[in-house]
Amino acid sequence: MGGRGVMSAAAEARPRQMERLDRGVVAVALPEGGAYVGWRLLGTDPADVTFEVRRDGAAVATVPAGAGTCLVDPRGAAGARYTVLARAGGREIGAGPPASAWPAPYLPVPLRVPPPGTAPDGRAFTYSAGDVSPGDLDGDGRYELVLLWNPSNAHDNAHAGYTGNALLDAYRLDGALLWRIDLGVNIRAGAHYTQFLVYDFDGDGRAEVACKTADGTKDGTGAVLGDGSADHRDARGYVLAGPEYLTVFEGASGRALATAPYDPPRGDVAAWGDAYGNRVDRFLACVAYLDGERPDLILCRGYYTRSVVAAWRFRGGRLSPVWTFDSDRPGLGGYAGQGNHNLAVADVDGDGRDEIVYGSCCIDHDGTGLYTTGLGHGDAMHAGDLDPERPGLEVFQVHETPSAHGIEVHDARTGQVLWGVPTTRDTGRGLAADVDPRHPGEEVWAGGAIYTCRGERIGDRAPSSTNFALWWDGDLLRELLDGNRIDKWDPAAQRTVNLITAEGCAANNGTKAVPCLQADLFGDWREEVVWRTEDSRELRIYTTTEPTAARLPTLMHDPVYRLAVAWQNTGYNQPPRPGFFLGEGMAPPARPAIRVGGPPSPAPGAGPSP
């Protein structure tokens, strides 16, 4: 079957620990009158679940099994309060908390902009809101948002210069600031330095926040890590000396729970490919279920030359190393220089445990090398069930080094190149999404041309955006997200049609023009977009108001998608996708093998779960 591979019975017997989410009810007053209402179908819901929608306590609709989990209430209006009751097997199985209808198609989340500062070189800097990652920090079944603040003097690794401190904030959706973490002067600010993970690592029902820290990092309670007076910056603004740490913070308070020496360590700066501090500080990070049941932290350093990937486990308030993969080790030289500015996580070999798709190579769940394609570094990559008619998952990747396969699709399990297109220059952008119902599977485009998932060139023009794709309107095709716009590709006319422009909002990361976050935060399975306003005084969470008949569980209960949301802020951001094909003509996805709640009970005769 396409997408999920073949799992062993042992793998199926170990469901994955996932978040316990509420119904995620969202309601929006419509300009033409009435209100749109959407809610979650959970991955744990039985197939016969039905829903009753109530407005201000009075029933307005009953939604049968099999119908979409959204509707338009003709009598709805801004401020009306909606609840959704779920029933299965003749009994009520839960009601979500009430939600008031928004007056506009977005929810504003007020922010506390950090004060401006002055760097040691005398240059003033200000802050703008950057990447966002969601997590249920307090265990109430609703997401909070963790935001990275970027100083205006942030630098790419290739450029010298002092930067302001990188800051992490946590907000409830009403704008309440839970805490602020100041990473301090010894963590340089820029797209490749701070990759932060928001996830429930220990299974207590509340998400933690993890990232690289250093002397002088100040946690959410004001406590200082290491030597608070140390300043390890050199005269060029680089931080190439001093201790490096990995810290896990409590999601509700920002309090540092555990800190360990950072692995992979810096070591000899020149061992990473240059002596001035560029390649040594190229970081990536993700979450993976290495044992198939509970999540671990994956921290990465280097990809242009030497590549090191280290797995960490957080249990019982302690951090412990699991394994380290290093391309400098004997026999692993083929993995050097194969990393991307991004990565992906999925069970590519069907054993129920996750692998790390590290650009042009793949690291197995046990820290051994699974394969390398040898095609080298690239800026964009998309891993998923691109071709539903073919067993397993595929990877679409573009490469900096021109070759016969500069644009290519390869087997996610073996690395075998399935098809490729020759290139003569660095191909910096590439996107995969089902945007044309006339062809099975996803289309992929790069270098100005669009192809089917099997490599057939179709049409003379590609979509105008090679950035993000998301599910927004009522069909199963994906729309295009670029800057502050959502557009739809018209394959017959070979042009894009604008659906929404978020006036007053801005994108991040320069020409990458990405949102703060794209994820299925609430409502049905379609995705929300989080943009910042131009002055960074608030985030705006946009949600669709288009009804759909398609009924799918929340994408956040698909493990591949949820992990993609967790790594979305890493390096050059890429859009999330599930582990099954979601598009025109799709087969119903398999019920996700997940559980929600606390840590699992050990099997009879077994020791405690790690």
XYZ file of C-alpha atoms in Angstrom:
610
model
C 0.000 0.000 0.000
C 1.204 3.566 -0.597
C 2.709 5.753 2.070
C 3.003 3.796 5.283
C 5.050 0.785 4.290
C 4.551 -2.584 5.965
C 4.685 -2.574 9.734
C 5.511 -5.583 11.823
C 3.067 -6.838 14.429
C 5.461 -5.631 17.126
C 5.415 -2.125 15.648
C 1.614 -2.069 15.509
C 1.473 -3.129 19.169
C 3.347 0.046 20.213
C 1.110 3.048 19.512
C 2.814 6.425 19.588
C 2.416 8.878 22.421
C 0.618 11.933 21.028
C -1.067 15.040 22.407
C -4.469 14.896 24.060
C -6.327 17.617 22.145
C -9.773 19.085 22.698
C -12.279 19.582 19.858
C -10.510 22.741 18.676
C -13.781 24.511 17.909
C -13.355 27.641 15.800
C -16.080 29.975 14.558
C -15.879 32.993 12.256
C -18.607 35.501 11.400
C -19.035 35.715 7.621
C -19.316 39.072 5.822
C -22.384 37.868 3.913
C -24.068 36.790 7.168
C -23.999 33.666 9.290
C -20.956 31.996 10.790
C -18.547 29.295 9.746
C -17.903 26.643 12.438
C -15.193 23.953 12.346
C -13.888 21.381 14.817
C -11.486 18.460 15.135
C -12.069 14.854 14.325
C -9.500 13.259 16.627
C -7.225 10.431 15.609
C -8.677 8.423 18.493
C -12.340 8.951 17.547
C -14.356 5.839 16.581
C -15.561 5.612 12.984
C -19.229 6.096 13.964
C -18.740 9.356 15.872
C -21.400 12.010 15.263
C -21.532 15.609 16.406
C -24.096 18.056 17.714
C -23.308 21.734 17.211
C -24.812 24.222 19.654
C -24.969 27.988 19.498
C -25.413 29.759 22.829
C -26.640 26.479 24.309
C -29.242 25.682 21.636
C -28.725 22.868 19.118
C -28.323 24.129 15.534
C -27.179 21.026 13.654
C -26.408 17.318 13.921
C -23.496 16.097 11.808
C -23.650 12.366 10.919
C -20.762 9.935 10.739
C -18.808 10.388 7.539
C -19.657 14.063 7.042
C -17.153 16.892 7.194
C -16.441 18.443 10.579
C -17.513 21.961 9.635
C -20.666 23.836 8.683
C -22.125 27.268 8.045
C -24.705 28.389 10.606
C -27.011 30.840 8.765
C -28.055 32.479 12.040
C -24.578 32.817 13.475
C -22.932 36.145 14.225
C -19.811 37.588 15.808
C -19.677 36.785 19.517
C -22.016 33.778 19.335
C -20.682 30.938 21.464
C -20.417 27.496 19.911
C -19.885 24.101 21.498
C -19.587 20.726 19.785
C -20.723 17.485 21.471
C -19.392 14.168 20.210
C -21.390 10.932 20.437
C -20.535 7.341 19.548
C -22.128 4.001 20.352
C -25.169 5.744 21.804
C -23.228 7.748 24.392
C -21.610 11.130 24.688
C -17.807 10.934 24.456
C -16.985 14.547 25.167
C -17.680 18.171 24.395
C -15.128 20.782 23.492
C -14.882 24.076 25.371
C -17.022 26.870 23.887
C -15.612 29.182 21.223
C -16.843 32.683 20.417
C -17.211 33.569 16.744
C -14.467 35.887 15.541
C -15.534 39.071 13.756
C -12.766 38.560 11.142
C -11.127 35.466 9.577
C -8.163 35.725 11.915
C -7.447 35.669 15.631
C -5.147 38.483 16.831
C -2.595 37.466 19.460
C -1.028 40.574 21.063
C 2.744 40.451 21.561
C 5.139 42.194 23.915
C 7.836 43.548 21.630
C 11.244 43.468 23.376
C 12.908 46.851 23.887
C 15.588 47.935 21.407
C 19.259 47.579 22.272
C 22.760 48.539 21.241
C 25.445 46.025 20.241
C 29.111 46.294 21.361
C 29.944 47.907 18.007
C 27.611 50.800 18.870
C 24.909 49.856 16.382
C 21.313 49.981 17.563
C 18.928 47.102 16.901
C 15.238 46.358 17.252
C 13.224 43.137 17.298
C 10.740 41.484 14.960
C 8.640 38.375 15.532
C 10.124 35.280 13.897
C 9.403 31.570 13.778
C 6.651 30.078 15.942
C 6.148 26.515 17.173
C 2.950 25.241 18.866
C 2.661 23.048 21.930
C 0.195 22.321 24.709
C 2.325 23.859 27.451
C -0.203 23.544 30.282
C -1.986 20.287 29.423
C -5.452 21.716 28.710
C -5.754 20.260 25.207
C -5.213 23.624 23.483
C -2.075 24.942 21.856
C 0.075 27.753 23.099
C 2.637 29.427 20.833
C 6.398 29.680 21.380
C 7.911 32.577 19.433
C 11.512 33.367 18.515
C 12.333 37.096 18.474
C 14.927 38.112 15.887
C 17.125 41.191 16.380
C 17.492 43.415 13.321
C 21.261 42.813 13.379
C 20.957 39.014 13.114
C 23.584 37.531 10.805
C 24.077 34.573 8.546
C 26.999 32.396 9.609
C 29.022 33.591 6.628
C 28.902 37.211 7.823
C 30.765 38.747 10.745
C 29.135 41.166 13.167
C 27.623 41.361 16.630
C 23.957 40.496 17.126
C 21.365 41.246 19.741
C 20.266 38.428 22.019
C 17.856 35.820 20.667
C 14.704 35.590 22.809
C 11.960 32.981 23.172
C 8.455 33.905 24.358
C 5.457 31.707 25.173
C 1.931 33.061 24.632
C -1.551 31.842 25.195
C -3.873 32.542 22.299
C -5.415 35.435 24.238
C -2.012 37.156 24.233
C -1.067 36.344 27.827
C 2.740 36.127 28.058
C 3.713 33.033 30.046
C 7.457 33.623 30.059
C 10.471 34.987 28.195
C 13.801 33.158 27.836
C 16.859 35.282 27.005
C 19.449 33.064 25.328
C 22.179 35.565 26.185
C 25.203 37.061 24.451
C 26.839 33.677 23.827
C 24.127 32.464 21.436
C 24.467 34.310 18.131
C 21.249 35.326 16.355
C 20.534 34.166 12.812
C 18.593 31.606 10.803
C 21.075 28.777 11.370
C 21.804 29.169 15.101
C 18.671 28.663 17.212
C 16.533 25.681 16.232
C 14.016 25.226 19.045
C 11.831 22.193 19.700
C 8.405 22.306 21.361
C 7.086 18.844 22.226
C 5.961 16.648 25.119
C 9.179 14.673 25.489
C 8.474 12.976 28.821
C 4.817 12.071 28.256
C 3.350 14.033 31.161
C 0.754 15.689 28.933
C 2.538 19.063 28.838
C 5.019 20.173 26.187
C 8.593 21.162 26.971
C 10.843 23.542 25.033
C 14.401 22.527 24.127
C 17.238 24.396 22.433
C 20.949 25.124 22.501
C 21.989 27.411 25.380
C 25.222 28.863 26.771
C 26.757 30.795 29.632
C 24.426 33.632 30.523
C 21.200 32.133 29.191
C 18.373 33.308 31.447
C 15.397 30.968 31.815
C 11.754 31.981 32.136
C 12.061 32.485 35.894
C 15.162 34.684 35.627
C 17.627 31.983 36.692
C 20.980 32.148 34.881
C 22.701 29.138 33.319
C 26.459 28.746 33.652
C 28.652 31.808 34.135
C 26.422 34.847 33.786
C 29.382 37.218 33.451
C 31.119 35.323 30.618
C 31.254 36.846 27.138
C 32.768 34.443 24.606
C 32.219 36.604 21.496
C 35.324 37.389 19.474
C 36.096 40.745 17.841
C 34.034 39.740 14.767
C 30.946 38.831 16.790
C 31.316 35.060 16.360
C 31.005 32.707 19.351
C 33.669 30.048 18.788
C 34.748 29.420 22.376
C 33.166 28.652 25.714
C 30.820 25.880 26.832
C 27.727 24.910 24.853
C 24.652 23.375 26.470
C 21.396 21.667 25.623
C 18.580 22.751 27.928
C 15.030 21.471 28.327
C 12.665 24.092 29.747
C 9.308 23.542 31.406
C 6.644 24.655 28.957
C 4.321 26.264 31.497
C 6.935 28.360 33.317
C 10.063 28.499 31.144
C 12.036 27.080 34.073
C 15.166 25.141 33.107
C 14.497 21.472 33.939
C 17.685 19.827 32.694
C 20.922 20.989 31.087
C 23.708 18.897 29.571
C 26.868 19.597 27.540
C 25.760 20.077 23.953
C 26.301 17.110 21.637
C 27.400 17.377 18.856
C 30.180 19.553 20.334
C 32.096 22.297 18.541
C 35.545 20.750 18.866
C 38.073 22.052 16.349
C 36.364 24.826 14.360
C 38.448 24.080 11.261
C 37.328 20.439 11.275
C 33.954 21.546 9.885
C 35.310 23.032 6.664
C 36.544 26.548 7.469
C 38.349 28.291 10.320
C 36.292 31.487 10.623
C 33.074 30.067 12.060
C 30.680 29.482 9.182
C 30.225 25.720 8.807
C 30.807 24.820 12.453
C 27.614 26.553 13.547
C 25.151 25.215 10.986
C 22.521 23.625 13.214
C 19.395 21.567 12.562
C 17.021 19.891 15.027
C 13.957 17.660 15.050
C 11.914 15.188 17.079
C 11.807 11.478 16.238
C 10.248 8.328 17.708
C 13.389 6.228 17.712
C 11.769 3.411 19.692
C 8.481 3.750 17.828
C 6.573 4.779 20.936
C 7.973 7.881 22.625
C 9.714 10.979 21.245
C 13.409 11.838 21.415
C 15.347 15.008 20.589
C 17.602 15.008 17.539
C 20.335 17.679 17.393
C 22.455 18.175 14.298
C 25.581 20.105 13.404
C 27.058 20.568 9.947
C 25.961 19.615 6.463
C 28.275 21.223 3.895
C 31.138 18.936 4.932
C 31.210 17.026 8.206
C 27.732 16.074 9.458
C 27.004 14.995 13.033
C 23.576 13.917 14.293
C 23.002 13.201 17.991
C 19.938 11.690 19.686
C 18.912 12.674 23.218
C 16.223 11.355 25.557
C 14.356 13.317 28.244
C 12.775 11.120 30.897
C 12.220 11.587 34.620
C 13.617 15.120 34.525
C 16.960 13.966 33.088
C 18.663 14.303 29.712
C 20.629 11.298 28.496
C 22.422 10.637 25.190
C 21.115 7.815 22.990
C 23.537 7.733 20.039
C 25.722 9.963 17.859
C 26.256 9.627 14.107
C 29.417 11.291 12.739
C 30.387 11.319 9.063
C 34.046 11.532 10.168
C 33.922 7.964 11.481
C 35.482 5.202 9.390
C 33.192 3.965 6.658
C 30.839 6.953 6.847
C 32.693 9.383 4.610
C 29.997 9.102 1.945
C 27.610 10.924 4.292
C 29.774 14.055 4.454
C 28.411 17.040 2.568
C 24.986 15.442 2.040
C 22.928 17.541 4.468
C 20.349 20.182 3.593
C 19.325 23.477 5.170
C 16.361 21.407 6.412
C 15.431 17.828 7.230
C 12.438 15.522 7.614
C 11.400 12.672 9.903
C 9.409 9.565 8.973
C 9.396 5.804 9.310
C 10.830 5.227 5.846
C 11.568 1.496 6.191
C 8.286 0.360 7.753
C 9.678 -0.960 11.054
C 7.553 1.404 13.160
C 10.516 3.574 14.171
C 11.600 6.884 12.710
C 14.495 7.753 10.472
C 16.006 11.202 9.903
C 15.980 12.215 6.242
C 19.048 14.443 6.313
C 18.941 15.852 2.794
C 20.757 13.493 0.441
C 21.265 10.862 3.122
C 19.191 9.092 5.736
C 20.075 8.087 9.312
C 18.356 4.982 10.680
C 16.529 4.937 14.028
C 19.524 3.277 15.724
C 22.042 5.920 14.633
C 23.521 3.948 11.733
C 23.616 5.158 8.156
C 20.712 3.879 6.076
C 21.852 5.275 2.705
C 23.356 8.242 0.900
C 22.475 9.317 -2.632
C 25.717 11.242 -3.038
C 23.908 14.129 -4.739
C 25.012 16.672 -2.157
C 23.615 19.669 -0.349
C 20.351 21.392 -1.216
C 18.056 24.159 -0.021
C 14.653 22.468 -0.325
C 13.285 18.969 0.257
C 9.878 17.325 0.650
C 9.441 13.803 2.042
C 6.098 11.989 1.993
C 3.786 9.810 -0.051
C 4.221 11.811 -3.242
C 3.215 8.879 -5.461
C 0.271 6.977 -3.910
C 0.429 4.301 -6.608
C 3.912 3.304 -5.483
C 4.655 1.546 -2.147
C 6.386 3.571 0.521
C 7.481 7.191 0.715
C 9.419 9.373 -1.680
C 11.722 12.391 -1.338
C 11.699 15.320 -3.772
C 14.913 17.327 -3.555
C 16.742 20.098 -5.406
C 20.511 20.514 -5.239
C 23.130 23.236 -5.281
C 25.631 21.217 -7.316
C 24.640 20.855 -10.984
C 24.311 17.223 -12.077
C 22.216 14.815 -14.082
C 19.899 14.677 -11.066
C 19.987 18.292 -9.862
C 16.192 18.057 -9.528
C 15.103 14.584 -8.504
C 12.781 12.203 -6.663
C 14.256 9.258 -4.801
C 12.969 6.344 -2.776
C 12.850 7.373 0.879
C 13.746 3.861 2.025
C 16.691 3.041 -0.240
C 17.856 6.337 -1.736
C 17.385 4.962 -5.258
C 16.851 7.868 -7.667
C 13.503 7.274 -9.360
C 13.911 10.089 -11.865
C 15.929 13.230 -12.262
C 16.367 16.339 -14.375
C 19.801 17.691 -15.316
C 20.763 21.133 -14.010
C 23.572 23.521 -14.893
C 23.355 25.824 -11.844
C 22.340 25.954 -8.185
C 18.610 25.170 -7.926
C 17.526 26.949 -4.764
C 13.787 26.333 -4.676
C 11.515 23.359 -5.218
C 8.006 22.426 -4.071
C 5.805 19.322 -4.089
C 2.003 19.435 -3.782
C -1.064 18.005 -5.456
C -2.270 21.038 -7.415
C -3.524 19.386 -10.627
C -6.376 16.826 -10.438
C -5.612 15.539 -13.942
C -2.550 13.626 -12.780
C -2.306 11.056 -9.953
C -0.234 11.963 -6.923
C 1.609 15.176 -6.238
C 3.121 17.508 -8.778
C 6.630 18.855 -8.228
C 8.192 21.977 -9.656
C 11.567 23.684 -9.705
C 13.673 25.608 -12.179
C 10.555 26.982 -13.893
C 9.084 23.610 -14.898
C 6.371 21.403 -13.372
C 6.395 17.589 -13.400
C 4.193 14.737 -12.267
C 5.423 12.612 -9.374
C 6.673 10.141 -12.024
C 8.802 12.781 -13.775
C 6.585 13.632 -16.757
C 6.886 17.303 -17.644
C 3.411 18.872 -17.812
C 2.615 22.325 -19.129
C 4.919 25.112 -20.151
C 4.616 27.109 -16.953
C 5.004 26.259 -13.274
C 3.060 27.858 -10.429
C 4.335 31.334 -9.594
C 5.187 30.278 -6.026
C 7.863 27.739 -5.103
C 7.530 28.330 -1.379
C 4.870 26.795 0.890
C 1.719 24.817 0.108
C -1.270 24.310 2.395
C -4.787 22.882 2.483
C -7.168 25.820 2.635
C -10.294 25.625 0.467
C -12.907 22.871 0.254
C -11.250 20.445 -2.160
C -8.372 18.019 -1.561
C -5.876 19.902 -3.709
C -3.264 22.036 -2.010
C -3.053 25.803 -2.293
C 0.055 28.005 -2.479
C 1.369 30.144 0.376
C 3.931 32.835 -0.350
C 4.592 36.066 1.528
C 1.241 37.260 2.894
C -0.796 35.609 0.100
C -2.683 32.366 -0.413
C -3.197 31.504 -4.082
C -4.661 28.613 -6.045
C -3.076 27.100 -9.153
C -5.396 26.884 -12.162
C -3.783 24.032 -14.139
C -5.948 24.503 -17.241
C -5.083 28.190 -17.568
C -1.607 27.684 -16.105
C -1.923 30.642 -13.755
C -2.371 31.379 -10.066
C -5.539 32.921 -8.649
C -5.408 34.876 -5.402
C -7.677 33.597 -2.610
C -6.586 35.822 0.257
C -4.073 38.564 0.961
C -3.381 39.211 4.631
C -3.258 42.996 4.604
C -1.018 44.484 7.277
C 0.869 41.210 7.721
C 4.463 40.398 6.820
C 6.462 37.267 6.042
C 9.789 36.255 7.575
C 13.267 35.160 6.533
C 13.824 37.625 3.695
C 13.347 36.239 0.211
C 12.193 32.924 1.700
C 8.997 34.860 2.600
C 7.618 32.240 5.006
C 4.962 32.672 7.707
C 5.730 32.442 11.394
C 3.949 29.067 11.335
C 1.745 26.868 9.187
C -0.097 24.074 11.034
C -3.489 22.474 11.692
C -3.991 24.365 14.965
C -7.769 24.005 15.321
C -10.929 23.430 13.307
C -11.015 20.527 10.864
C -8.015 19.006 9.059
C -7.209 22.086 7.013
C -4.370 24.342 8.035
C -4.006 27.684 9.747
C -1.405 30.336 8.899
C 0.277 32.468 11.556
C 1.641 35.743 10.237
C 3.115 38.662 12.169
C 1.861 42.164 11.640
C 4.267 44.538 9.930
C 5.116 46.165 13.280
C 5.339 42.784 15.114
C 2.861 43.972 17.725
C 0.669 40.947 17.185
C 0.428 37.572 15.520
C -2.614 36.911 13.376
C -3.848 33.339 13.044
C -5.812 32.996 9.813
C -8.249 30.109 9.349
C -10.336 29.014 6.386
C -14.057 29.757 6.222
C -14.727 27.494 3.213
C -16.882 24.435 4.021
C -15.655 21.006 2.951
C -17.332 17.619 2.774
C -14.004 15.830 3.293
C -13.769 14.173 6.696
C -10.247 13.544 7.999
C -8.740 13.376 11.480
C -6.763 16.391 12.593
C -3.404 16.345 10.855
C -1.767 16.917 14.247
C -2.623 13.305 15.116
C -0.676 12.045 12.112
C 2.844 11.460 13.484
C 4.699 12.497 10.311
C 2.765 15.762 10.082
C 3.072 16.572 13.788
C 6.833 16.027 13.671
C 7.035 18.225 10.571
C 5.351 21.030 12.490
C 7.948 20.569 15.244
C 10.882 20.874 12.814
C 9.275 23.543 10.617
C 11.331 26.364 12.201
C 14.603 24.566 11.437
C 16.945 26.199 8.921
C 15.133 27.054 5.707
C 11.519 26.422 6.728
C 9.531 23.885 4.713
C 5.771 23.182 4.805
C 4.525 20.166 6.797
C 2.907 17.130 5.191
C 1.367 13.899 6.549
C 2.690 10.385 6.142
C -0.142 9.454 3.752
C -1.168 10.877 0.382
C -3.690 13.673 0.870
C -5.017 14.847 -2.471
C -7.376 14.235 -5.370
C -8.517 10.599 -5.549
C -6.912 9.687 -2.220
C -7.734 6.472 -0.396
C -9.072 6.839 3.151
C -6.046 7.063 5.440
C -5.411 4.287 7.926
C -6.426 5.030 11.498
C -3.327 6.453 13.197
C -1.668 4.076 15.654
C -1.514 6.553 18.512
C -2.398 6.915 22.163
C -2.927 10.041 24.230
C -2.207 10.531 27.894
C 0.721 9.748 30.154
C 3.596 7.275 29.786
C 2.626 3.707 28.811
C 2.439 0.897 31.307
C 5.194 -1.676 30.831
C 4.199 -4.917 29.174
C 3.870 -7.946 31.497
C 7.312 -9.108 32.495
C 8.983 -6.074 30.946
C 10.986 -3.406 32.671
C 9.918 0.221 32.825
C 9.562 2.091 29.539
C 12.682 4.143 28.767
